[in-house]
Amino acid sequence: MSKNAGARFVKSVIGIDTNARYAHQPQNLEERARAALGPAAAYTEEEPTVSEWLQELMPTKAGVLHYFQSLFPCIYWLQRYNIRWLLGDAVAGFTIGLVVVPQAMAYAVLAGLTPAYGLYTSFTGAVLYWVFGTSKDIVIGTTAVGSLLVGQVVNRVKENNDSMYDSQQIAHTLSLLCGIVLFFFGLLRLGWVVEFIPYIPISAFVTAASITIMSTQIPTALGIKGIKSQSPPYRVIIDTLKALPNARLDAAIGVSSIVLLFALRAFCSHMESRQPAHKRAWSFASSLRLTFTMLLFTLISFLVHGSGDINPQFRIVGHIERGMLYL
């Protein structure tokens, strides 16, 4: 059976009319078009065959090279890097470092890990992003919502497995699984999927996560122990109010630091409006309020406890190992 006969047989079985598009086309259309155009050369677009269509989809050497170059955008801008950019990046890195260091340690505690893991996460994310990323204005590193979700997974796995695995092992496995999923999302260029996610559910999720984080940190700020932070927020707040008589000296540190943070933010915002000429300076000072508060209460802790072996009067971070022992 020839190819044409086989094609006609398949079309008859399936019921496909390949000439349907020409059913309402006037006869001698091509000749009439040539006559209307006169001496101008007529162009007739031929339909591509399957082999031609597949050939267009096949990657070329230039296309493959361009794709791999797009995976490392730093190749393009490193050739134009200059001293002016370096000075700006140094100032930005120093400023962000002062904010990220205490914030990362707090997020690590929120995730149920040691503070050192917060430092690792805030450092490695920024180091890797400049190689693969394309945006100069983006937040890379630990977040409150991510730390909360990691903490919930860690606590749930430990409860269901009778503490067979420690928090670090669970966090490592979770990070590996998330990394594999995100790797294939990036490899397949599926970032456009995010554009179809409605804004309202995201806003509601972030708001709910903020309420949950706030409720879980109230017992810690007041130095109250025995509160199950995995419970619903309203349950945590009720249990915290019942246990207020058991508050420790941590309450003075926690409440005063929160008040100081809000006071510094309000003062800097007020000075920005009063002194527009120095708006950038006051905005810079406002961004360092977390660092200032951390340094102030670190000094207070040192004056209270001194150095050497101590019996802490309130909860402290404790010793952080040098280097990257957990990597």
PDB file of N, CA and C in Angstrom, residues 86-180:
ATOM      1  N   LEU A  86      31.308  48.734  42.830  1.00  0.00           N
ATOM      2  CA  LEU A  86      31.862  48.042  43.993  1.00  0.00           C
ATOM      3  C   LEU A  86      31.629  48.833  45.275  1.00  0.00           C
ATOM      4  N   LEU A  87      31.818  50.150  45.227  1.00  0.00           N
ATOM      5  CA  LEU A  87      31.595  50.980  46.414  1.00  0.00           C
ATOM      6  C   LEU A  87      30.125  50.944  46.829  1.00  0.00           C
ATOM      7  N   GLY A  88      29.229  51.046  45.857  1.00  0.00           N
ATOM      8  CA  GLY A  88      27.804  50.970  46.177  1.00  0.00           C
ATOM      9  C   GLY A  88      27.409  49.626  46.757  1.00  0.00           C
ATOM     10  N   ASP A  89      27.943  48.554  46.189  1.00  0.00           N
ATOM     11  CA  ASP A  89      27.649  47.216  46.708  1.00  0.00           C
ATOM     12  C   ASP A  89      28.224  47.019  48.106  1.00  0.00           C
ATOM     13  N   ALA A  90      29.393  47.622  48.374  1.00  0.00           N
ATOM     14  CA  ALA A  90      29.996  47.489  49.701  1.00  0.00           C
ATOM     15  C   ALA A  90      29.142  48.170  50.761  1.00  0.00           C
ATOM     16  N   VAL A  91      28.647  49.370  50.463  1.00  0.00           N
ATOM     17  CA  VAL A  91      27.779  50.078  51.411  1.00  0.00           C
ATOM     18  C   VAL A  91      26.484  49.306  51.622  1.00  0.00           C
ATOM     19  N   ALA A  92      25.891  48.814  50.523  1.00  0.00           N
ATOM     20  CA  ALA A  92      24.646  48.049  50.639  1.00  0.00           C
ATOM     21  C   ALA A  92      24.870  46.755  51.411  1.00  0.00           C
ATOM     22  N   GLY A  93      25.967  46.065  51.142  1.00  0.00           N
ATOM     23  CA  GLY A  93      26.245  44.818  51.855  1.00  0.00           C
ATOM     24  C   GLY A  93      26.467  45.032  53.335  1.00  0.00           C
ATOM     25  N   PHE A  94      27.181  46.100  53.688  1.00  0.00           N
ATOM     26  CA  PHE A  94      27.412  46.393  55.104  1.00  0.00           C
ATOM     27  C   PHE A  94      26.100  46.715  55.814  1.00  0.00           C
ATOM     28  N   THR A  95      25.258  47.521  55.173  1.00  0.00           N
ATOM     29  CA  THR A  95      23.975  47.889  55.779  1.00  0.00           C
ATOM     30  C   THR A  95      23.076  46.671  55.946  1.00  0.00           C
ATOM     31  N   ILE A  96      22.965  45.874  54.893  1.00  0.00           N
ATOM     32  CA  ILE A  96      22.104  44.694  54.952  1.00  0.00           C
ATOM     33  C   ILE A  96      22.636  43.688  55.964  1.00  0.00           C
ATOM     34  N   GLY A  97      23.958  43.566  56.050  1.00  0.00           N
ATOM     35  CA  GLY A  97      24.539  42.636  57.017  1.00  0.00           C
ATOM     36  C   GLY A  97      24.190  42.985  58.448  1.00  0.00           C
ATOM     37  N   LEU A  98      24.179  44.285  58.768  1.00  0.00           N
ATOM     38  CA  LEU A  98      23.829  44.705  60.121  1.00  0.00           C
ATOM     39  C   LEU A  98      22.382  44.356  60.468  1.00  0.00           C
ATOM     40  N   VAL A  99      21.529  44.328  59.456  1.00  0.00           N
ATOM     41  CA  VAL A  99      20.117  44.004  59.695  1.00  0.00           C
ATOM     42  C   VAL A  99      19.885  42.500  59.665  1.00  0.00           C
ATOM     43  N   VAL A 100      20.551  41.821  58.725  1.00  0.00           N
ATOM     44  CA  VAL A 100      20.269  40.404  58.489  1.00  0.00           C
ATOM     45  C   VAL A 100      20.809  39.519  59.602  1.00  0.00           C
ATOM     46  N   VAL A 101      21.961  39.857  60.180  1.00  0.00           N
ATOM     47  CA  VAL A 101      22.584  38.980  61.182  1.00  0.00           C
ATOM     48  C   VAL A 101      21.654  38.712  62.362  1.00  0.00           C
ATOM     49  N   PRO A 102      21.137  39.734  63.055  1.00  0.00           N
ATOM     50  CA  PRO A 102      20.216  39.421  64.165  1.00  0.00           C
ATOM     51  C   PRO A 102      18.896  38.844  63.691  1.00  0.00           C
ATOM     52  N   GLN A 103      18.423  39.303  62.524  1.00  0.00           N
ATOM     53  CA  GLN A 103      17.153  38.805  62.006  1.00  0.00           C
ATOM     54  C   GLN A 103      17.249  37.333  61.645  1.00  0.00           C
ATOM     55  N   ALA A 104      18.344  36.927  61.039  1.00  0.00           N
ATOM     56  CA  ALA A 104      18.513  35.532  60.638  1.00  0.00           C
ATOM     57  C   ALA A 104      18.579  34.608  61.843  1.00  0.00           C
ATOM     58  N   MET A 105      19.252  35.032  62.906  1.00  0.00           N
ATOM     59  CA  MET A 105      19.314  34.204  64.109  1.00  0.00           C
ATOM     60  C   MET A 105      17.936  34.042  64.732  1.00  0.00           C
ATOM     61  N   ALA A 106      17.141  35.119  64.717  1.00  0.00           N
ATOM     62  CA  ALA A 106      15.783  35.028  65.261  1.00  0.00           C
ATOM     63  C   ALA A 106      14.921  34.090  64.428  1.00  0.00           C
ATOM     64  N   TYR A 107      15.053  34.142  63.108  1.00  0.00           N
ATOM     65  CA  TYR A 107      14.272  33.263  62.242  1.00  0.00           C
ATOM     66  C   TYR A 107      14.683  31.803  62.416  1.00  0.00           C
ATOM     67  N   ALA A 108      15.965  31.560  62.686  1.00  0.00           N
ATOM     68  CA  ALA A 108      16.410  30.184  62.918  1.00  0.00           C
ATOM     69  C   ALA A 108      15.773  29.614  64.175  1.00  0.00           C
ATOM     70  N   VAL A 109      15.693  30.424  65.219  1.00  0.00           N
ATOM     71  CA  VAL A 109      15.024  29.978  66.447  1.00  0.00           C
ATOM     72  C   VAL A 109      13.548  29.721  66.177  1.00  0.00           C
ATOM     73  N   LEU A 110      12.928  30.576  65.337  1.00  0.00           N
ATOM     74  CA  LEU A 110      11.522  30.379  64.982  1.00  0.00           C
ATOM     75  C   LEU A 110      11.321  29.060  64.240  1.00  0.00           C
ATOM     76  N   ALA A 111      12.305  28.638  63.460  1.00  0.00           N
ATOM     77  CA  ALA A 111      12.220  27.374  62.722  1.00  0.00           C
ATOM     78  C   ALA A 111      12.592  26.168  63.568  1.00  0.00           C
ATOM     79  N   GLY A 112      12.949  26.383  64.830  1.00  0.00           N
ATOM     80  CA  GLY A 112      13.314  25.274  65.703  1.00  0.00           C
ATOM     81  C   GLY A 112      14.742  24.811  65.532  1.00  0.00           C
ATOM     82  N   LEU A 113      15.616  25.662  64.988  1.00  0.00           N
ATOM     83  CA  LEU A 113      17.014  25.315  64.765  1.00  0.00           C
ATOM     84  C   LEU A 113      17.915  26.211  65.608  1.00  0.00           C
ATOM     85  N   THR A 114      19.192  25.917  65.602  1.00  0.00           N
ATOM     86  CA  THR A 114      20.143  26.753  66.319  1.00  0.00           C
ATOM     87  C   THR A 114      20.374  28.043  65.535  1.00  0.00           C
ATOM     88  N   PRO A 115      20.765  29.129  66.207  1.00  0.00           N
ATOM     89  CA  PRO A 115      20.963  30.405  65.499  1.00  0.00           C
ATOM     90  C   PRO A 115      21.973  30.331  64.369  1.00  0.00           C
ATOM     91  N   ALA A 116      22.928  29.409  64.447  1.00  0.00           N
ATOM     92  CA  ALA A 116      23.941  29.315  63.389  1.00  0.00           C
ATOM     93  C   ALA A 116      23.314  29.018  62.031  1.00  0.00           C
ATOM     94  N   TYR A 117      22.219  28.261  62.000  1.00  0.00           N
ATOM     95  CA  TYR A 117      21.583  27.936  60.730  1.00  0.00           C
ATOM     96  C   TYR A 117      20.995  29.171  60.067  1.00  0.00           C
ATOM     97  N   GLY A 118      20.543  30.125  60.855  1.00  0.00           N
ATOM     98  CA  GLY A 118      20.062  31.371  60.279  1.00  0.00           C
ATOM     99  C   GLY A 118      21.158  32.132  59.570  1.00  0.00           C
ATOM    100  N   LEU A 119      22.354  32.115  60.144  1.00  0.00           N
ATOM    101  CA  LEU A 119      23.490  32.775  59.502  1.00  0.00           C
ATOM    102  C   LEU A 119      23.873  32.066  58.210  1.00  0.00           C
ATOM    103  N   TYR A 120      23.854  30.730  58.219  1.00  0.00           N
ATOM    104  CA  TYR A 120      24.170  29.979  57.002  1.00  0.00           C
ATOM    105  C   TYR A 120      23.176  30.315  55.885  1.00  0.00           C
ATOM    106  N   THR A 121      21.902  30.318  56.229  1.00  0.00           N
ATOM    107  CA  THR A 121      20.869  30.539  55.223  1.00  0.00           C
ATOM    108  C   THR A 121      20.953  31.935  54.633  1.00  0.00           C
ATOM    109  N   SER A 122      21.154  32.934  55.467  1.00  0.00           N
ATOM    110  CA  SER A 122      21.229  34.307  54.970  1.00  0.00           C
ATOM    111  C   SER A 122      22.468  34.534  54.118  1.00  0.00           C
ATOM    112  N   PHE A 123      23.518  33.762  54.348  1.00  0.00           N
ATOM    113  CA  PHE A 123      24.775  33.943  53.612  1.00  0.00           C
ATOM    114  C   PHE A 123      24.766  33.184  52.284  1.00  0.00           C
ATOM    115  N   THR A 124      24.413  31.917  52.325  1.00  0.00           N
ATOM    116  CA  THR A 124      24.504  31.094  51.116  1.00  0.00           C
ATOM    117  C   THR A 124      23.515  31.534  50.041  1.00  0.00           C
ATOM    118  N   GLY A 125      22.323  31.980  50.444  1.00  0.00           N
ATOM    119  CA  GLY A 125      21.350  32.416  49.448  1.00  0.00           C
ATOM    120  C   GLY A 125      21.839  33.604  48.644  1.00  0.00           C
ATOM    121  N   ALA A 126      22.413  34.598  49.328  1.00  0.00           N
ATOM    122  CA  ALA A 126      22.921  35.777  48.625  1.00  0.00           C
ATOM    123  C   ALA A 126      24.130  35.448  47.761  1.00  0.00           C
ATOM    124  N   VAL A 127      24.984  34.549  48.233  1.00  0.00           N
ATOM    125  CA  VAL A 127      26.183  34.187  47.468  1.00  0.00           C
ATOM    126  C   VAL A 127      25.807  33.485  46.165  1.00  0.00           C
ATOM    127  N   LEU A 128      24.799  32.622  46.218  1.00  0.00           N
ATOM    128  CA  LEU A 128      24.411  31.876  45.022  1.00  0.00           C
ATOM    129  C   LEU A 128      23.557  32.706  44.075  1.00  0.00           C
ATOM    130  N   TYR A 129      22.783  33.660  44.613  1.00  0.00           N
ATOM    131  CA  TYR A 129      21.849  34.380  43.744  1.00  0.00           C
ATOM    132  C   TYR A 129      22.574  35.265  42.737  1.00  0.00           C
ATOM    133  N   TRP A 130      23.686  35.889  43.132  1.00  0.00           N
ATOM    134  CA  TRP A 130      24.347  36.795  42.191  1.00  0.00           C
ATOM    135  C   TRP A 130      24.859  36.051  40.961  1.00  0.00           C
ATOM    136  N   VAL A 131      25.034  34.727  41.072  1.00  0.00           N
ATOM    137  CA  VAL A 131      25.485  33.940  39.923  1.00  0.00           C
ATOM    138  C   VAL A 131      24.323  33.639  38.987  1.00  0.00           C
ATOM    139  N   PHE A 132      23.161  33.298  39.545  1.00  0.00           N
ATOM    140  CA  PHE A 132      22.035  32.844  38.738  1.00  0.00           C
ATOM    141  C   PHE A 132      20.932  33.887  38.605  1.00  0.00           C
ATOM    142  N   GLY A 133      20.907  34.924  39.449  1.00  0.00           N
ATOM    143  CA  GLY A 133      19.809  35.876  39.461  1.00  0.00           C
ATOM    144  C   GLY A 133      19.979  36.992  38.453  1.00  0.00           C
ATOM    145  N   THR A 134      18.881  37.699  38.201  1.00  0.00           N
ATOM    146  CA  THR A 134      18.876  38.804  37.238  1.00  0.00           C
ATOM    147  C   THR A 134      18.382  40.108  37.832  1.00  0.00           C
ATOM    148  N   SER A 135      17.895  40.104  39.056  1.00  0.00           N
ATOM    149  CA  SER A 135      17.359  41.317  39.667  1.00  0.00           C
ATOM    150  C   SER A 135      18.352  41.873  40.673  1.00  0.00           C
ATOM    151  N   LYS A 136      18.514  43.197  40.679  1.00  0.00           N
ATOM    152  CA  LYS A 136      19.395  43.838  41.652  1.00  0.00           C
ATOM    153  C   LYS A 136      18.632  44.302  42.882  1.00  0.00           C
ATOM    154  N   ASP A 137      17.324  44.207  42.877  1.00  0.00           N
ATOM    155  CA  ASP A 137      16.489  44.620  44.005  1.00  0.00           C
ATOM    156  C   ASP A 137      15.581  43.453  44.383  1.00  0.00           C
ATOM    157  N   ILE A 138      16.071  42.573  45.224  1.00  0.00           N
ATOM    158  CA  ILE A 138      15.303  41.395  45.612  1.00  0.00           C
ATOM    159  C   ILE A 138      15.760  40.939  46.990  1.00  0.00           C
ATOM    160  N   VAL A 139      14.850  40.337  47.722  1.00  0.00           N
ATOM    161  CA  VAL A 139      15.147  39.850  49.066  1.00  0.00           C
ATOM    162  C   VAL A 139      15.481  38.364  48.978  1.00  0.00           C
ATOM    163  N   ILE A 140      16.690  38.009  49.371  1.00  0.00           N
ATOM    164  CA  ILE A 140      17.148  36.626  49.352  1.00  0.00           C
ATOM    165  C   ILE A 140      17.561  36.251  50.770  1.00  0.00           C
ATOM    166  N   GLY A 141      17.091  35.114  51.234  1.00  0.00           N
ATOM    167  CA  GLY A 141      17.481  34.673  52.569  1.00  0.00           C
ATOM    168  C   GLY A 141      16.282  34.225  53.375  1.00  0.00           C
ATOM    169  N   THR A 142      16.432  34.272  54.678  1.00  0.00           N
ATOM    170  CA  THR A 142      15.392  33.791  55.570  1.00  0.00           C
ATOM    171  C   THR A 142      14.214  34.752  55.598  1.00  0.00           C
ATOM    172  N   THR A 143      13.027  34.198  55.769  1.00  0.00           N
ATOM    173  CA  THR A 143      11.806  34.982  55.926  1.00  0.00           C
ATOM    174  C   THR A 143      11.014  34.425  57.095  1.00  0.00           C
ATOM    175  N   ALA A 144      10.140  35.267  57.629  1.00  0.00           N
ATOM    176  CA  ALA A 144       9.354  34.849  58.783  1.00  0.00           C
ATOM    177  C   ALA A 144       8.393  33.720  58.420  1.00  0.00           C
ATOM    178  N   VAL A 145       7.726  33.853  57.262  1.00  0.00           N
ATOM    179  CA  VAL A 145       6.755  32.831  56.852  1.00  0.00           C
ATOM    180  C   VAL A 145       7.458  31.501  56.583  1.00  0.00           C
ATOM    181  N   GLY A 146       8.582  31.546  55.876  1.00  0.00           N
ATOM    182  CA  GLY A 146       9.319  30.311  55.610  1.00  0.00           C
ATOM    183  C   GLY A 146       9.825  29.647  56.872  1.00  0.00           C
ATOM    184  N   SER A 147      10.314  30.446  57.811  1.00  0.00           N
ATOM    185  CA  SER A 147      10.796  29.886  59.078  1.00  0.00           C
ATOM    186  C   SER A 147       9.656  29.260  59.867  1.00  0.00           C
ATOM    187  N   LEU A 148       8.494  29.916  59.829  1.00  0.00           N
ATOM    188  CA  LEU A 148       7.335  29.358  60.532  1.00  0.00           C
ATOM    189  C   LEU A 148       6.929  28.014  59.943  1.00  0.00           C
ATOM    190  N   LEU A 149       6.890  27.906  58.615  1.00  0.00           N
ATOM    191  CA  LEU A 149       6.500  26.650  57.977  1.00  0.00           C
ATOM    192  C   LEU A 149       7.520  25.551  58.255  1.00  0.00           C
ATOM    193  N   VAL A 150       8.802  25.897  58.230  1.00  0.00           N
ATOM    194  CA  VAL A 150       9.833  24.904  58.552  1.00  0.00           C
ATOM    195  C   VAL A 150       9.680  24.429  59.986  1.00  0.00           C
ATOM    196  N   GLY A 151       9.422  25.365  60.903  1.00  0.00           N
ATOM    197  CA  GLY A 151       9.229  24.985  62.297  1.00  0.00           C
ATOM    198  C   GLY A 151       8.040  24.063  62.493  1.00  0.00           C
ATOM    199  N   GLN A 152       6.951  24.313  61.755  1.00  0.00           N
ATOM    200  CA  GLN A 152       5.780  23.445  61.865  1.00  0.00           C
ATOM    201  C   GLN A 152       6.092  22.042  61.349  1.00  0.00           C
ATOM    202  N   VAL A 153       6.812  21.950  60.238  1.00  0.00           N
ATOM    203  CA  VAL A 153       7.178  20.634  59.702  1.00  0.00           C
ATOM    204  C   VAL A 153       8.098  19.899  60.668  1.00  0.00           C
ATOM    205  N   VAL A 154       9.068  20.606  61.224  1.00  0.00           N
ATOM    206  CA  VAL A 154      10.004  19.986  62.167  1.00  0.00           C
ATOM    207  C   VAL A 154       9.264  19.432  63.376  1.00  0.00           C
ATOM    208  N   ASN A 155       8.383  20.221  63.952  1.00  0.00           N
ATOM    209  CA  ASN A 155       7.647  19.772  65.139  1.00  0.00           C
ATOM    210  C   ASN A 155       6.708  18.612  64.819  1.00  0.00           C
ATOM    211  N   ARG A 156       6.073  18.659  63.650  1.00  0.00           N
ATOM    212  CA  ARG A 156       5.130  17.591  63.291  1.00  0.00           C
ATOM    213  C   ARG A 156       5.855  16.268  63.061  1.00  0.00           C
ATOM    214  N   VAL A 157       6.989  16.316  62.381  1.00  0.00           N
ATOM    215  CA  VAL A 157       7.746  15.086  62.124  1.00  0.00           C
ATOM    216  C   VAL A 157       8.287  14.505  63.426  1.00  0.00           C
ATOM    217  N   LYS A 158       8.767  15.352  64.308  1.00  0.00           N
ATOM    218  CA  LYS A 158       9.301  14.864  65.577  1.00  0.00           C
ATOM    219  C   LYS A 158       8.205  14.248  66.438  1.00  0.00           C
ATOM    220  N   GLU A 159       7.008  14.827  66.410  1.00  0.00           N
ATOM    221  CA  GLU A 159       5.903  14.268  67.192  1.00  0.00           C
ATOM    222  C   GLU A 159       5.441  12.931  66.624  1.00  0.00           C
ATOM    223  N   ASN A 160       5.399  12.814  65.295  1.00  0.00           N
ATOM    224  CA  ASN A 160       4.905  11.582  64.676  1.00  0.00           C
ATOM    225  C   ASN A 160       5.923  10.451  64.697  1.00  0.00           C
ATOM    226  N   ASN A 161       7.185  10.765  64.942  1.00  0.00           N
ATOM    227  CA  ASN A 161       8.230   9.740  64.923  1.00  0.00           C
ATOM    228  C   ASN A 161       8.937   9.601  66.262  1.00  0.00           C
ATOM    229  N   ASP A 162       8.317  10.092  67.328  1.00  0.00           N
ATOM    230  CA  ASP A 162       8.872   9.959  68.682  1.00  0.00           C
ATOM    231  C   ASP A 162      10.311  10.465  68.761  1.00  0.00           C
ATOM    232  N   SER A 163      10.538  11.631  68.118  1.00  0.00           N
ATOM    233  CA  SER A 163      11.858  12.282  68.150  1.00  0.00           C
ATOM    234  C   SER A 163      12.966  11.373  67.613  1.00  0.00           C
ATOM    235  N   MET A 164      12.612  10.542  66.609  1.00  0.00           N
ATOM    236  CA  MET A 164      13.624   9.681  65.997  1.00  0.00           C
ATOM    237  C   MET A 164      14.666  10.505  65.236  1.00  0.00           C
ATOM    238  N   TYR A 165      14.217  11.620  64.671  1.00  0.00           N
ATOM    239  CA  TYR A 165      15.117  12.497  63.923  1.00  0.00           C
ATOM    240  C   TYR A 165      15.231  13.827  64.662  1.00  0.00           C
ATOM    241  N   ASP A 166      16.410  14.432  64.601  1.00  0.00           N
ATOM    242  CA  ASP A 166      16.568  15.733  65.234  1.00  0.00           C
ATOM    243  C   ASP A 166      16.146  16.835  64.266  1.00  0.00           C
ATOM    244  N   SER A 167      16.072  18.045  64.771  1.00  0.00           N
ATOM    245  CA  SER A 167      15.565  19.169  63.976  1.00  0.00           C
ATOM    246  C   SER A 167      16.433  19.436  62.758  1.00  0.00           C
ATOM    247  N   GLN A 168      17.742  19.285  62.903  1.00  0.00           N
ATOM    248  CA  GLN A 168      18.643  19.558  61.788  1.00  0.00           C
ATOM    249  C   GLN A 168      18.431  18.578  60.639  1.00  0.00           C
ATOM    250  N   GLN A 169      18.244  17.310  60.943  1.00  0.00           N
ATOM    251  CA  GLN A 169      18.029  16.316  59.886  1.00  0.00           C
ATOM    252  C   GLN A 169      16.729  16.586  59.135  1.00  0.00           C
ATOM    253  N   ILE A 170      15.698  16.941  59.862  1.00  0.00           N
ATOM    254  CA  ILE A 170      14.410  17.223  59.220  1.00  0.00           C
ATOM    255  C   ILE A 170      14.519  18.451  58.335  1.00  0.00           C
ATOM    256  N   ALA A 171      15.177  19.487  58.831  1.00  0.00           N
ATOM    257  CA  ALA A 171      15.334  20.708  58.036  1.00  0.00           C
ATOM    258  C   ALA A 171      16.183  20.462  56.797  1.00  0.00           C
ATOM    259  N   HIS A 172      17.219  19.632  56.915  1.00  0.00           N
ATOM    260  CA  HIS A 172      18.052  19.310  55.754  1.00  0.00           C
ATOM    261  C   HIS A 172      17.231  18.593  54.681  1.00  0.00           C
ATOM    262  N   THR A 173      16.435  17.611  55.096  1.00  0.00           N
ATOM    263  CA  THR A 173      15.621  16.863  54.135  1.00  0.00           C
ATOM    264  C   THR A 173      14.592  17.761  53.470  1.00  0.00           C
ATOM    265  N   LEU A 174      13.953  18.621  54.263  1.00  0.00           N
ATOM    266  CA  LEU A 174      12.958  19.536  53.711  1.00  0.00           C
ATOM    267  C   LEU A 174      13.595  20.504  52.718  1.00  0.00           C
ATOM    268  N   SER A 175      14.770  21.003  53.035  1.00  0.00           N
ATOM    269  CA  SER A 175      15.464  21.918  52.122  1.00  0.00           C
ATOM    270  C   SER A 175      15.831  21.223  50.819  1.00  0.00           C
ATOM    271  N   LEU A 176      16.258  19.964  50.909  1.00  0.00           N
ATOM    272  CA  LEU A 176      16.612  19.211  49.703  1.00  0.00           C
ATOM    273  C   LEU A 176      15.399  19.007  48.805  1.00  0.00           C
ATOM    274  N   LEU A 177      14.265  18.629  49.392  1.00  0.00           N
ATOM    275  CA  LEU A 177      13.053  18.405  48.599  1.00  0.00           C
ATOM    276  C   LEU A 177      12.576  19.698  47.945  1.00  0.00           C
ATOM    277  N   CYS A 178      12.571  20.781  48.705  1.00  0.00           N
ATOM    278  CA  CYS A 178      12.159  22.069  48.138  1.00  0.00           C
ATOM    279  C   CYS A 178      13.124  22.507  47.039  1.00  0.00           C
ATOM    280  N   GLY A 179      14.411  22.267  47.246  1.00  0.00           N
ATOM    281  CA  GLY A 179      15.390  22.634  46.232  1.00  0.00           C
ATOM    282  C   GLY A 179      15.210  21.867  44.939  1.00  0.00           C
ATOM    283  N   ILE A 180      14.877  20.583  45.035  1.00  0.00           N
ATOM    284  CA  ILE A 180      14.653  19.778  43.824  1.00  0.00           C
ATOM    285  C   ILE A 180      13.453  20.309  43.042  1.00  0.00           C
TER     286      ILE A 180
END
